[in-house]
PDB file of C-alpha atoms and ligand atoms in Angstrom:
ATOM      1  CA  MET A 247     -67.764  38.794  44.006  1.00 95.00           C
ATOM      2  CA  ARG A 248     -64.063  38.097  42.216  1.00 97.00           C
ATOM      3  CA  ILE A 249     -60.281  37.178  44.279  1.00 98.00           C
ATOM      4  CA  LEU A 250     -56.860  38.526  42.246  1.00 98.00           C
ATOM      5  CA  VAL A 251     -54.679  35.913  43.504  1.00 98.00           C
ATOM      6  CA  PHE A 252     -50.674  36.924  42.981  1.00 98.00           C
ATOM      7  CA  ASP A 253     -47.840  35.103  42.078  1.00 97.00           C
ATOM      8  CA  SER A 254     -44.561  35.557  39.932  1.00 96.00           C
ATOM      9  CA  GLY A 255     -45.273  32.273  38.544  1.00 96.00           C
ATOM     10  CA  VAL A 256     -47.904  29.344  38.108  1.00 96.00           C
ATOM     11  CA  GLY A 257     -47.649  28.046  42.114  1.00 97.00           C
ATOM     12  CA  GLY A 258     -50.569  30.236  43.040  1.00 98.00           C
ATOM     13  CA  PHE A 259     -52.507  27.948  41.865  1.00 98.00           C
ATOM     14  CA  SER A 260     -51.553  25.852  44.873  1.00 98.00           C
ATOM     15  CA  VAL A 261     -53.585  28.529  46.893  1.00 98.00           C
ATOM     16  CA  ALA A 262     -56.784  28.479  44.059  1.00 98.00           C
ATOM     17  CA  ARG A 263     -57.180  26.040  44.142  1.00 97.00           C
ATOM     18  CA  GLU A 264     -57.722  25.934  47.942  1.00 98.00           C
ATOM     19  CA  ILE A 265     -59.660  29.092  47.603  1.00 98.00           C
ATOM     20  CA  GLY A 266     -62.361  27.894  45.308  1.00 97.00           C
ATOM     21  CA  LYS A 267     -63.356  24.885  47.980  1.00 97.00           C
ATOM     22  CA  ALA A 268     -63.190  27.569  50.535  1.00 97.00           C
ATOM     23  CA  LEU A 269     -65.884  29.873  48.021  1.00 97.00           C
ATOM     24  CA  PRO A 270     -66.769  28.226  45.665  1.00 95.00           C
ATOM     25  CA  ASP A 271     -68.913  30.856  44.021  1.00 94.00           C
ATOM     26  CA  ALA A 272     -66.200  33.562  44.018  1.00 96.00           C
ATOM     27  CA  GLY A 273     -64.710  33.862  40.875  1.00 97.00           C
ATOM     28  CA  MET A 274     -60.877  34.252  40.010  1.00 98.00           C
ATOM     29  CA  ASP A 275     -58.220  36.148  38.476  1.00 97.00           C
ATOM     30  CA  TYR A 276     -54.692  34.642  38.742  1.00 97.00           C
ATOM     31  CA  VAL A 277     -51.956  37.476  37.302  1.00 96.00           C
ATOM     32  CA  ALA A 278     -48.775  35.398  37.324  1.00 95.00           C
ATOM     33  CA  ASP A 279     -45.415  37.256  36.689  1.00 94.00           C
ATOM     34  CA  LEU A 280     -43.758  35.192  34.507  1.00 93.00           C
ATOM     35  CA  ALA A 281     -41.997  38.112  32.448  1.00 91.00           C
ATOM     36  CA  VAL A 282     -40.229  38.387  35.546  1.00 92.00           C
ATOM     37  CA  PHE A 283     -40.046  34.816  37.709  1.00 94.00           C
ATOM     38  CA  PRO A 284     -37.789  33.597  39.668  1.00 95.00           C
ATOM     39  CA  TYR A 285     -38.828  36.513  42.275  1.00 94.00           C
ATOM     40  CA  GLY A 286     -36.083  34.519  44.713  1.00 84.00           C
ATOM     41  CA  ALA A 287     -33.437  35.992  42.880  1.00 82.00           C
ATOM     42  CA  LEU A 288     -34.572  39.719  42.771  1.00 89.00           C
ATOM     43  CA  GLU A 289     -33.495  42.599  45.609  1.00 92.00           C
ATOM     44  CA  PRO A 290     -36.199  43.120  47.555  1.00 93.00           C
ATOM     45  CA  ASP A 291     -36.320  47.062  46.318  1.00 95.00           C
ATOM     46  CA  VAL A 292     -36.358  45.811  43.281  1.00 95.00           C
ATOM     47  CA  LEU A 293     -39.270  43.410  43.991  1.00 95.00           C
ATOM     48  CA  ILE A 294     -41.374  45.979  46.073  1.00 96.00           C
ATOM     49  CA  ASP A 295     -41.507  48.354  43.022  1.00 95.00           C
ATOM     50  CA  ARG A 296     -42.389  46.113  40.909  1.00 95.00           C
ATOM     51  CA  VAL A 297     -45.446  44.313  42.785  1.00 96.00           C
ATOM     52  CA  VAL A 298     -46.402  47.226  43.727  1.00 95.00           C
ATOM     53  CA  SER A 299     -46.901  48.719  40.581  1.00 92.00           C
ATOM     54  CA  LEU A 300     -47.725  45.081  39.230  1.00 93.00           C
ATOM     55  CA  MET A 301     -50.645  45.338  41.018  1.00 95.00           C
ATOM     56  CA  ASP A 302     -51.962  48.837  40.876  1.00 92.00           C
ATOM     57  CA  GLU A 303     -52.809  47.938  37.876  1.00 91.00           C
ATOM     58  CA  ALA A 304     -54.709  45.109  38.320  1.00 93.00           C
ATOM     59  CA  LEU A 305     -56.015  46.325  40.560  1.00 93.00           C
ATOM     60  CA  SER A 306     -57.592  48.811  38.616  1.00 89.00           C
ATOM     61  CA  ALA A 307     -58.113  46.541  35.688  1.00 89.00           C
ATOM     62  CA  LEU A 308     -59.829  43.503  37.691  1.00 92.00           C
ATOM     63  CA  ASP A 309     -61.780  45.081  41.235  1.00 92.00           C
ATOM     64  CA  PRO A 310     -61.753  42.188  43.483  1.00 96.00           C
ATOM     65  CA  ALA A 311     -62.589  42.058  46.532  1.00 97.00           C
ATOM     66  CA  ALA A 312     -59.390  40.906  47.796  1.00 98.00           C
ATOM     67  CA  LEU A 313     -56.148  40.974  47.023  1.00 98.00           C
ATOM     68  CA  VAL A 314     -54.275  37.501  47.488  1.00 98.00           C
ATOM     69  CA  ILE A 315     -50.155  37.567  47.417  1.00 98.00           C
ATOM     70  CA  ALA A 316     -49.972  33.869  46.815  1.00 98.00           C
ATOM     71  CA  CYS A 317     -46.364  34.189  47.107  1.00 97.00           C
ATOM     72  CA  ASN A 318     -43.996  33.469  49.942  1.00 96.00           C
ATOM     73  CA  THR A 319     -40.975  34.855  48.859  1.00 94.00           C
ATOM     74  CA  ALA A 320     -43.133  38.539  47.596  1.00 96.00           C
ATOM     75  CA  SER A 321     -45.747  38.460  50.835  1.00 95.00           C
ATOM     76  CA  THR A 322     -42.275  39.041  53.251  1.00 91.00           C
ATOM     77  CA  LEU A 323     -42.044  42.343  52.048  1.00 94.00           C
ATOM     78  CA  VAL A 324     -44.482  43.556  50.219  1.00 97.00           C
ATOM     79  CA  LEU A 325     -47.417  43.472  52.403  1.00 97.00           C
ATOM     80  CA  PRO A 326     -46.695  46.501  54.612  1.00 96.00           C
ATOM     81  CA  PRO A 327     -46.712  48.389  51.284  1.00 97.00           C
ATOM     82  CA  LEU A 328     -49.977  47.345  49.480  1.00 98.00           C
ATOM     83  CA  ARG A 329     -51.850  47.979  52.345  1.00 97.00           C
ATOM     84  CA  ALA A 330     -49.600  51.335  52.879  1.00 97.00           C
ATOM     85  CA  ARG A 331     -51.454  51.922  49.222  1.00 97.00           C
ATOM     86  CA  PHE A 332     -54.826  49.844  48.585  1.00 97.00           C
ATOM     87  CA  LYS A 333     -58.096  49.942  50.308  1.00 94.00           C
ATOM     88  CA  LEU A 334     -58.875  46.009  49.487  1.00 97.00           C
ATOM     89  CA  PRO A 335     -58.696  43.201  52.165  1.00 98.00           C
ATOM     90  CA  ILE A 336     -55.199  42.005  51.672  1.00 98.00           C
ATOM     91  CA  VAL A 337     -53.538  38.281  52.449  1.00 98.00           C
ATOM     92  CA  GLY A 338     -50.386  36.744  52.400  1.00 97.00           C
ATOM     93  CA  THR A 339     -48.973  33.629  52.209  1.00 96.00           C
ATOM     94  CA  VAL A 340     -45.856  33.001  55.212  1.00 93.00           C
ATOM     95  CA  PRO A 341     -43.378  31.036  56.093  1.00 96.00           C
ATOM     96  CA  ALA A 342     -46.129  27.947  57.358  1.00 97.00           C
ATOM     97  CA  VAL A 343     -43.483  28.012  61.355  1.00 98.00           C
ATOM     98  CA  LYS A 344     -46.014  27.982  64.085  1.00 97.00           C
ATOM     99  CA  PRO A 345     -47.878  25.244  62.789  1.00 97.00           C
ATOM    100  CA  ALA A 346     -45.216  22.804  62.194  1.00 98.00           C
ATOM    101  CA  ALA A 347     -44.057  24.387  65.571  1.00 97.00           C
ATOM    102  CA  GLU A 348     -47.210  22.731  67.013  1.00 96.00           C
ATOM    103  CA  HIS A 349     -46.683  19.746  64.786  1.00 95.00           C
ATOM    104  CA  SER A 350     -42.970  18.761  65.304  1.00 98.00           C
ATOM    105  CA  ARG A 351     -42.488  15.513  67.711  1.00 97.00           C
ATOM    106  CA  SER A 352     -39.104  15.418  67.455  1.00 98.00           C
ATOM    107  CA  ARG A 353     -38.179  19.437  67.300  1.00 98.00           C
ATOM    108  CA  MET A 354     -36.594  19.553  63.993  1.00 98.00           C
ATOM    109  CA  ALA A 355     -38.162  21.695  61.663  1.00 98.00           C
ATOM    110  CA  SER A 356     -37.678  22.649  58.182  1.00 98.00           C
ATOM    111  CA  VAL A 357     -38.477  25.769  55.653  1.00 98.00           C
ATOM    112  CA  LEU A 358     -38.229  24.493  52.363  1.00 98.00           C
ATOM    113  CA  ALA A 359     -38.747  27.929  50.283  1.00 97.00           C
ATOM    114  CA  THR A 360     -36.815  30.228  47.600  1.00 96.00           C
ATOM    115  CA  PRO A 361     -33.377  32.084  48.603  1.00 94.00           C
ATOM    116  CA  GLY A 362     -35.148  35.474  48.909  1.00 93.00           C
ATOM    117  CA  THR A 363     -37.578  33.672  51.567  1.00 95.00           C
ATOM    118  CA  VAL A 364     -35.114  32.347  53.809  1.00 96.00           C
ATOM    119  CA  LYS A 365     -32.629  35.503  54.112  1.00 94.00           C
ATOM    120  CA  ARG A 366     -35.824  37.833  54.791  1.00 94.00           C
ATOM    121  CA  GLU A 367     -35.661  38.759  58.641  1.00 95.00           C
ATOM    122  CA  TYR A 368     -39.456  38.066  58.391  1.00 95.00           C
ATOM    123  CA  THR A 369     -39.216  34.565  58.353  1.00 97.00           C
ATOM    124  CA  HIS A 370     -36.611  34.547  60.648  1.00 97.00           C
ATOM    125  CA  ASP A 371     -38.583  36.909  62.699  1.00 97.00           C
ATOM    126  CA  LEU A 372     -41.574  34.439  62.245  1.00 97.00           C
ATOM    127  CA  ILE A 373     -39.272  32.008  63.719  1.00 98.00           C
ATOM    128  CA  GLU A 374     -37.847  33.250  67.313  1.00 97.00           C
ATOM    129  CA  THR A 375     -41.265  33.884  67.743  1.00 98.00           C
ATOM    130  CA  PHE A 376     -43.732  31.042  66.595  1.00 97.00           C
ATOM    131  CA  GLY A 377     -41.098  27.792  67.048  1.00 97.00           C
ATOM    132  CA  GLY A 378     -40.879  27.237  70.955  1.00 95.00           C
ATOM    133  CA  ASP A 379     -38.014  24.875  71.332  1.00 97.00           C
ATOM    134  CA  CYS A 380     -38.213  23.960  68.073  1.00 97.00           C
ATOM    135  CA  ARG A 381     -34.689  24.083  66.055  1.00 97.00           C
ATOM    136  CA  PHE A 382     -35.543  24.790  62.477  1.00 98.00           C
ATOM    137  CA  THR A 383     -33.057  24.090  59.409  1.00 98.00           C
ATOM    138  CA  LEU A 384     -33.935  27.204  56.240  1.00 98.00           C
ATOM    139  CA  VAL A 385     -33.069  24.763  52.971  1.00 98.00           C
ATOM    140  CA  GLY A 386     -32.994  27.728  50.315  1.00 97.00           C
ATOM    141  CA  SER A 387     -33.618  26.081  46.804  1.00 97.00           C
ATOM    142  CA  GLN A 388     -32.132  28.169  43.827  1.00 95.00           C
ATOM    143  CA  ARG A 389     -34.153  25.472  41.719  1.00 97.00           C
ATOM    144  CA  LEU A 390     -36.941  23.589  42.682  1.00 98.00           C
ATOM    145  CA  ALA A 391     -40.149  26.320  41.930  1.00 97.00           C
ATOM    146  CA  GLY A 392     -38.099  25.783  38.239  1.00 96.00           C
ATOM    147  CA  LEU A 393     -38.344  22.848  38.322  1.00 97.00           C
ATOM    148  CA  VAL A 394     -41.984  23.233  38.855  1.00 96.00           C
ATOM    149  CA  GLU A 395     -42.837  25.561  36.259  1.00 94.00           C
ATOM    150  CA  ARG A 396     -40.793  23.668  34.324  1.00 94.00           C
ATOM    151  CA  GLN A 397     -42.675  20.512  34.809  1.00 93.00           C
ATOM    152  CA  PHE A 398     -46.224  22.264  34.563  1.00 91.00           C
ATOM    153  CA  SER A 399     -44.963  23.667  30.842  1.00 88.00           C
ATOM    154  CA  GLY A 400     -44.736  20.021  29.885  1.00 88.00           C
ATOM    155  CA  GLU A 401     -40.961  19.289  30.188  1.00 92.00           C
ATOM    156  CA  GLN A 402     -39.164  16.500  31.877  1.00 95.00           C
ATOM    157  CA  VAL A 403     -38.316  16.630  35.663  1.00 97.00           C
ATOM    158  CA  THR A 404     -36.278  14.213  37.258  1.00 98.00           C
ATOM    159  CA  ASP A 405     -36.610  12.495  40.250  1.00 98.00           C
ATOM    160  CA  ALA A 406     -32.921  13.094  41.022  1.00 98.00           C
ATOM    161  CA  GLU A 407     -33.118  16.981  40.001  1.00 98.00           C
ATOM    162  CA  LEU A 408     -36.410  16.743  42.649  1.00 98.00           C
ATOM    163  CA  LEU A 409     -34.817  14.966  45.422  1.00 98.00           C
ATOM    164  CA  ALA A 410     -31.298  17.297  45.196  1.00 98.00           C
ATOM    165  CA  GLU A 411     -33.872  20.455  46.261  1.00 98.00           C
ATOM    166  CA  ILE A 412     -35.654  18.928  48.773  1.00 98.00           C
ATOM    167  CA  ALA A 413     -32.429  16.484  50.282  1.00 98.00           C
ATOM    168  CA  PRO A 414     -30.808  19.429  52.608  1.00 98.00           C
ATOM    169  CA  CYS A 415     -34.552  19.667  54.826  1.00 98.00           C
ATOM    170  CA  PHE A 416     -33.946  15.993  55.937  1.00 98.00           C
ATOM    171  CA  VAL A 417     -31.787  16.148  58.396  1.00 98.00           C
ATOM    172  CA  GLU A 418     -30.173  13.646  61.898  1.00 97.00           C
ATOM    173  CA  ASP A 419     -29.092  14.787  64.339  1.00 95.00           C
ATOM    174  CA  GLY A 420     -28.354  12.421  68.624  1.00 91.00           C
ATOM    175  CA  GLY A 421     -31.272   9.697  67.148  1.00 94.00           C
ATOM    176  CA  LYS A 422     -33.199  12.024  66.373  1.00 97.00           C
ATOM    177  CA  ARG A 423     -34.844  13.192  62.512  1.00 98.00           C
ATOM    178  CA  THR A 424     -37.069  16.231  60.574  1.00 98.00           C
ATOM    179  CA  ASP A 425     -40.046  15.316  60.851  1.00 98.00           C
ATOM    180  CA  ALA A 426     -41.772  18.426  59.995  1.00 98.00           C
ATOM    181  CA  VAL A 427     -41.071  20.847  56.615  1.00 98.00           C
ATOM    182  CA  VAL A 428     -42.833  23.766  55.544  1.00 98.00           C
ATOM    183  CA  LEU A 429     -43.767  24.176  52.363  1.00 98.00           C
ATOM    184  CA  ALA A 430     -43.157  28.092  52.048  1.00 98.00           C
ATOM    185  CA  CYS A 431     -43.243  28.688  48.121  1.00 98.00           C
ATOM    186  CA  THR A 432     -46.751  28.170  46.985  1.00 98.00           C
ATOM    187  CA  HIS A 433     -44.851  25.883  44.311  1.00 98.00           C
ATOM    188  CA  TYR A 434     -44.818  23.284  46.225  1.00 98.00           C
ATOM    189  CA  PRO A 435     -47.347  21.494  46.555  1.00 98.00           C
ATOM    190  CA  LEU A 436     -47.816  21.462  43.396  1.00 97.00           C
ATOM    191  CA  VAL A 437     -45.977  18.657  43.245  1.00 98.00           C
ATOM    192  CA  LEU A 438     -46.466  17.302  46.778  1.00 98.00           C
ATOM    193  CA  ASP A 439     -46.560  13.298  45.461  1.00 98.00           C
ATOM    194  CA  ARG A 440     -43.616  13.602  44.058  1.00 98.00           C
ATOM    195  CA  LEU A 441     -41.744  15.169  46.964  1.00 98.00           C
ATOM    196  CA  LYS A 442     -43.638  12.666  49.629  1.00 98.00           C
ATOM    197  CA  ALA A 443     -42.807   9.609  47.362  1.00 98.00           C
ATOM    198  CA  LEU A 444     -38.469  11.167  47.572  1.00 98.00           C
ATOM    199  CA  ALA A 445     -38.868  12.154  50.553  1.00 98.00           C
ATOM    200  CA  PRO A 446     -36.048   9.875  52.554  1.00 98.00           C
ATOM    201  CA  TRP A 447     -38.257   9.004  54.933  1.00 98.00           C
ATOM    202  CA  PRO A 448     -42.142  10.418  55.813  1.00 98.00           C
ATOM    203  CA  VAL A 449     -42.847  14.182  57.685  1.00 98.00           C
ATOM    204  CA  GLU A 450     -45.678  16.093  57.871  1.00 98.00           C
ATOM    205  CA  TRP A 451     -45.340  18.901  55.036  1.00 98.00           C
ATOM    206  CA  ILE A 452     -46.529  21.646  56.168  1.00 98.00           C
ATOM    207  CA  ASP A 453     -49.199  23.512  52.972  1.00 97.00           C
ATOM    208  CA  PRO A 454     -50.894  26.542  54.473  1.00 96.00           C
ATOM    209  CA  ALA A 455     -53.435  26.632  50.717  1.00 97.00           C
ATOM    210  CA  PRO A 456     -56.102  25.610  53.393  1.00 97.00           C
ATOM    211  CA  ALA A 457     -55.392  28.226  56.130  1.00 97.00           C
ATOM    212  CA  ILE A 458     -55.377  31.062  53.160  1.00 98.00           C
ATOM    213  CA  ALA A 459     -58.236  30.301  51.656  1.00 98.00           C
ATOM    214  CA  ARG A 460     -60.164  30.341  54.666  1.00 98.00           C
ATOM    215  CA  ARG A 461     -58.718  33.906  56.078  1.00 98.00           C
ATOM    216  CA  VAL A 462     -60.064  35.062  52.368  1.00 98.00           C
ATOM    217  CA  ALA A 463     -63.384  33.754  53.076  1.00 98.00           C
ATOM    218  CA  THR A 464     -62.706  35.541  56.402  1.00 98.00           C
ATOM    219  CA  VAL A 465     -61.662  38.745  54.930  1.00 97.00           C
ATOM    220  CA  THR A 466     -64.704  38.830  51.735  1.00 97.00           C
ATOM    221  CA  GLU A 467     -67.705  37.630  54.294  1.00 95.00           C
ATOM    222  CA  GLY A 468     -70.612  39.851  52.980  1.00 90.00           C
ATOM    223  CA  ALA A 469     -68.515  41.826  49.988  1.00 92.00           C
ATOM    224  CA  GLU A 470     -70.635  42.723  46.982  1.00 87.00           C
ATOM    225  CA  PRO A 471     -71.115  41.985  43.297  1.00 86.00           C
ATOM    226  CA  SER A 472     -67.858  42.434  41.291  1.00 83.00           C
ATOM    227  CA  ARG A 473     -67.806  44.712  37.951  1.00 85.00           C
ATOM    228  CA  ASP A 474     -67.168  41.436  35.739  1.00 86.00           C
ATOM    229  CA  GLU A 475     -69.536  39.134  38.550  1.00 88.00           C
ATOM    230  CA  GLY A 476     -70.130  36.206  36.591  1.00 88.00           C
ATOM    231  CA  ALA A 477     -66.615  35.608  34.040  1.00 91.00           C
ATOM    232  CA  PRO A 478     -65.160  32.438  34.502  1.00 94.00           C
ATOM    233  CA  ASN A 479     -61.511  32.289  36.130  1.00 96.00           C
ATOM    234  CA  ARG A 480     -59.299  34.238  34.092  1.00 95.00           C
ATOM    235  CA  PHE A 481     -55.386  34.230  34.002  1.00 95.00           C
ATOM    236  CA  TYR A 482     -53.276  36.969  33.028  1.00 93.00           C
ATOM    237  CA  SER A 483     -49.005  36.800  32.496  1.00 92.00           C
ATOM    238  CA  THR A 484     -47.109  39.469  31.547  1.00 91.00           C
ATOM    239  CA  GLY A 485     -44.430  36.474  30.406  1.00 88.00           C
ATOM    240  CA  ARG A 486     -44.979  33.395  28.828  1.00 83.00           C
ATOM    241  CA  ARG A 487     -48.342  31.074  29.059  1.00 82.00           C
ATOM    242  CA  PRO A 488     -48.125  27.651  31.376  1.00 82.00           C
ATOM    243  CA  GLY A 489     -49.857  25.288  28.745  1.00 80.00           C
ATOM    244  CA  ARG A 490     -53.506  24.980  27.880  1.00 84.00           C
ATOM    245  CA  ALA A 491     -53.664  21.778  29.815  1.00 87.00           C
ATOM    246  CA  MET A 492     -52.833  23.095  33.316  1.00 88.00           C
ATOM    247  CA  LEU A 493     -55.313  25.964  32.834  1.00 93.00           C
ATOM    248  CA  ASP A 494     -57.730  23.720  32.555  1.00 93.00           C
ATOM    249  CA  ALA A 495     -56.797  21.362  35.144  1.00 93.00           C
ATOM    250  CA  PHE A 496     -57.327  24.274  37.318  1.00 95.00           C
ATOM    251  CA  GLY A 497     -60.604  25.495  35.782  1.00 95.00           C
ATOM    252  CA  PHE A 498     -59.169  28.863  33.801  1.00 96.00           C
ATOM    253  CA  VAL A 499     -59.035  29.932  31.238  1.00 93.00           C
ATOM    254  CA  ASP A 500     -56.647  32.375  29.444  1.00 89.00           C
ATOM    255  CA  GLY A 501     -56.643  36.101  30.622  1.00 84.00           C
ATOM    256  CA  GLU A 502     -55.074  37.251  27.168  1.00 63.00           C
ATOM    257  CA  ALA A 503     -58.331  39.050  25.747  1.00 46.00           C
ATOM    258  CA  PHE A 504     -57.807  42.104  28.661  1.00 49.00           C
ATOM    259  CA  PHE A 505     -54.387  42.276  28.016  1.00 45.00           C
ATOM    260  CA  ARG A 506     -53.634  45.300  24.874  1.00 42.00           C
ATOM    261  CA  ASP A 507     -48.857  44.659  25.254  1.00 49.00           C
ATOM    262  CA  ASP A 508     -47.450  42.171  27.939  1.00 45.00           C
ATOM    263  CA  GLN A 509     -44.867  42.148  26.626  1.00 40.00           C
ATOM    264  CA  PRO A 510     -42.177  43.814  28.872  1.00 43.00           C
ATOM    265  CA  LYS A 511     -39.656  45.736  26.126  1.00 34.00           C
ATOM    266  CA  SER A 512     -37.007  44.370  29.187  1.00 38.00           C
ATOM    267  CA  ASP A 513     -37.476  43.315  32.893  1.00 40.00           C
ATOM    268  CA  ALA A 514     -35.610  46.483  33.836  1.00 38.00           C
ATOM    269  CA  ASP A 515     -36.497  49.349  31.520  1.00 36.00           C
ATOM    270  CA  GLY A 516     -40.342  48.317  33.027  1.00 35.00           C
ATOM    271  CA  VAL A 517     -38.555  48.449  36.797  1.00 34.00           C
ATOM    272  CA  LYS A 518     -37.158  50.999  35.943  1.00 34.00           C
ATOM    273  CA  ALA A 519     -39.204  53.522  34.613  1.00 34.00           C
ATOM    274  CA  GLY A 520     -41.692  52.145  36.984  1.00 34.00           C
ATOM    275  CA  LYS A 521     -43.693  50.416  34.594  1.00 35.00           C
ATOM    276  CA  THR A 522     -45.401  47.631  34.771  1.00 35.00           C
ATOM    277  CA  ALA A 523     -45.700  44.607  31.929  1.00 37.00           C
ATOM    278  CA  LEU A 524     -49.303  44.569  32.376  1.00 44.00           C
ATOM    279  CA  SER A 525     -50.956  47.126  29.938  1.00 34.00           C
ATOM    280  CA  ILE A 526     -55.037  46.315  30.434  1.00 36.00           C
TER     281      ILE A 526
HETATM  282  N1  DGL B 802     -44.571  30.784  45.033  1.00 92.88           N
HETATM  283  C1  DGL B 802     -42.971  32.018  45.140  1.00 92.88           C
HETATM  284  C2  DGL B 802     -43.267  31.745  46.821  1.00 92.88           C
HETATM  285  O1  DGL B 802     -44.026  31.412  47.023  1.00 92.88           O
HETATM  286  C3  DGL B 802     -41.779  32.103  44.516  1.00 92.88           C
HETATM  287  C4  DGL B 802     -41.108  31.349  42.983  1.00 92.88           C
HETATM  288  C5  DGL B 802     -40.026  32.136  42.782  1.00 92.88           C
HETATM  289  O2  DGL B 802     -38.794  32.817  43.078  1.00 92.88           O
HETATM  290  O3  DGL B 802     -40.408  33.384  42.306  1.00 92.88           O
HETATM  291  O4  DGL B 802     -42.367  31.926  47.068  1.00 92.88           O
END
């Protein structure tokens, strides 16, 4: 069986590594929409059209047993249109508000996400439904996902740059302080060690990836072998590619050979024409 993992960039590797642990015999195909990264800055209708048409193309080319939208920014918008259009099991990634509300003793938690995710009604509804009496601070980081991309393409990212993005998560009020931070962008767990070291005080960092991986295992139980059963884990990008070292570290090979033309003329053209940058 093969699983298709999708994200705007390399963040989905934080989910893929957990899927690898939960389903060691499954193969994975990873599609990163790096031609238009970051999704956090896209208008909702542009993002929906982009992801639906990209997945249309990727699903027919790769024929997976399940699709994992390993991106909060996309999942908070595209799960209903994707599920309406495609029959296979689709697992999304949305802010882990419920576990944060369960963990927090101080009743002060933060959601660290992209600006898109913190704006979504979906996120506000989650807090309303599952937040209970826990007070949530929503932190829309403009730069953190991009800093993670930079770090994994071998560039230097300073502590000061990372700290500036996470600092607003740490709130003190009336003798209490934040004790849980939801990692509501799949890029962030990839630099968790650095975030922990930089945090003004220790908190529970909530990464939903292990739960997503368990869900993928449940929905694929008894799945038929896939067309490319036994092929290595393959990485595809609509734009630039992360370095060899990163793909090696996550156990993926470059999927270049499967694309005829993966460089869009312009992102806007591709979206307007209802075409995606992927041509497999
Ligand atoms: N990894 C994506 C997420 O989980 C976001 C990065 C972006 O802004 O494209 O939200």
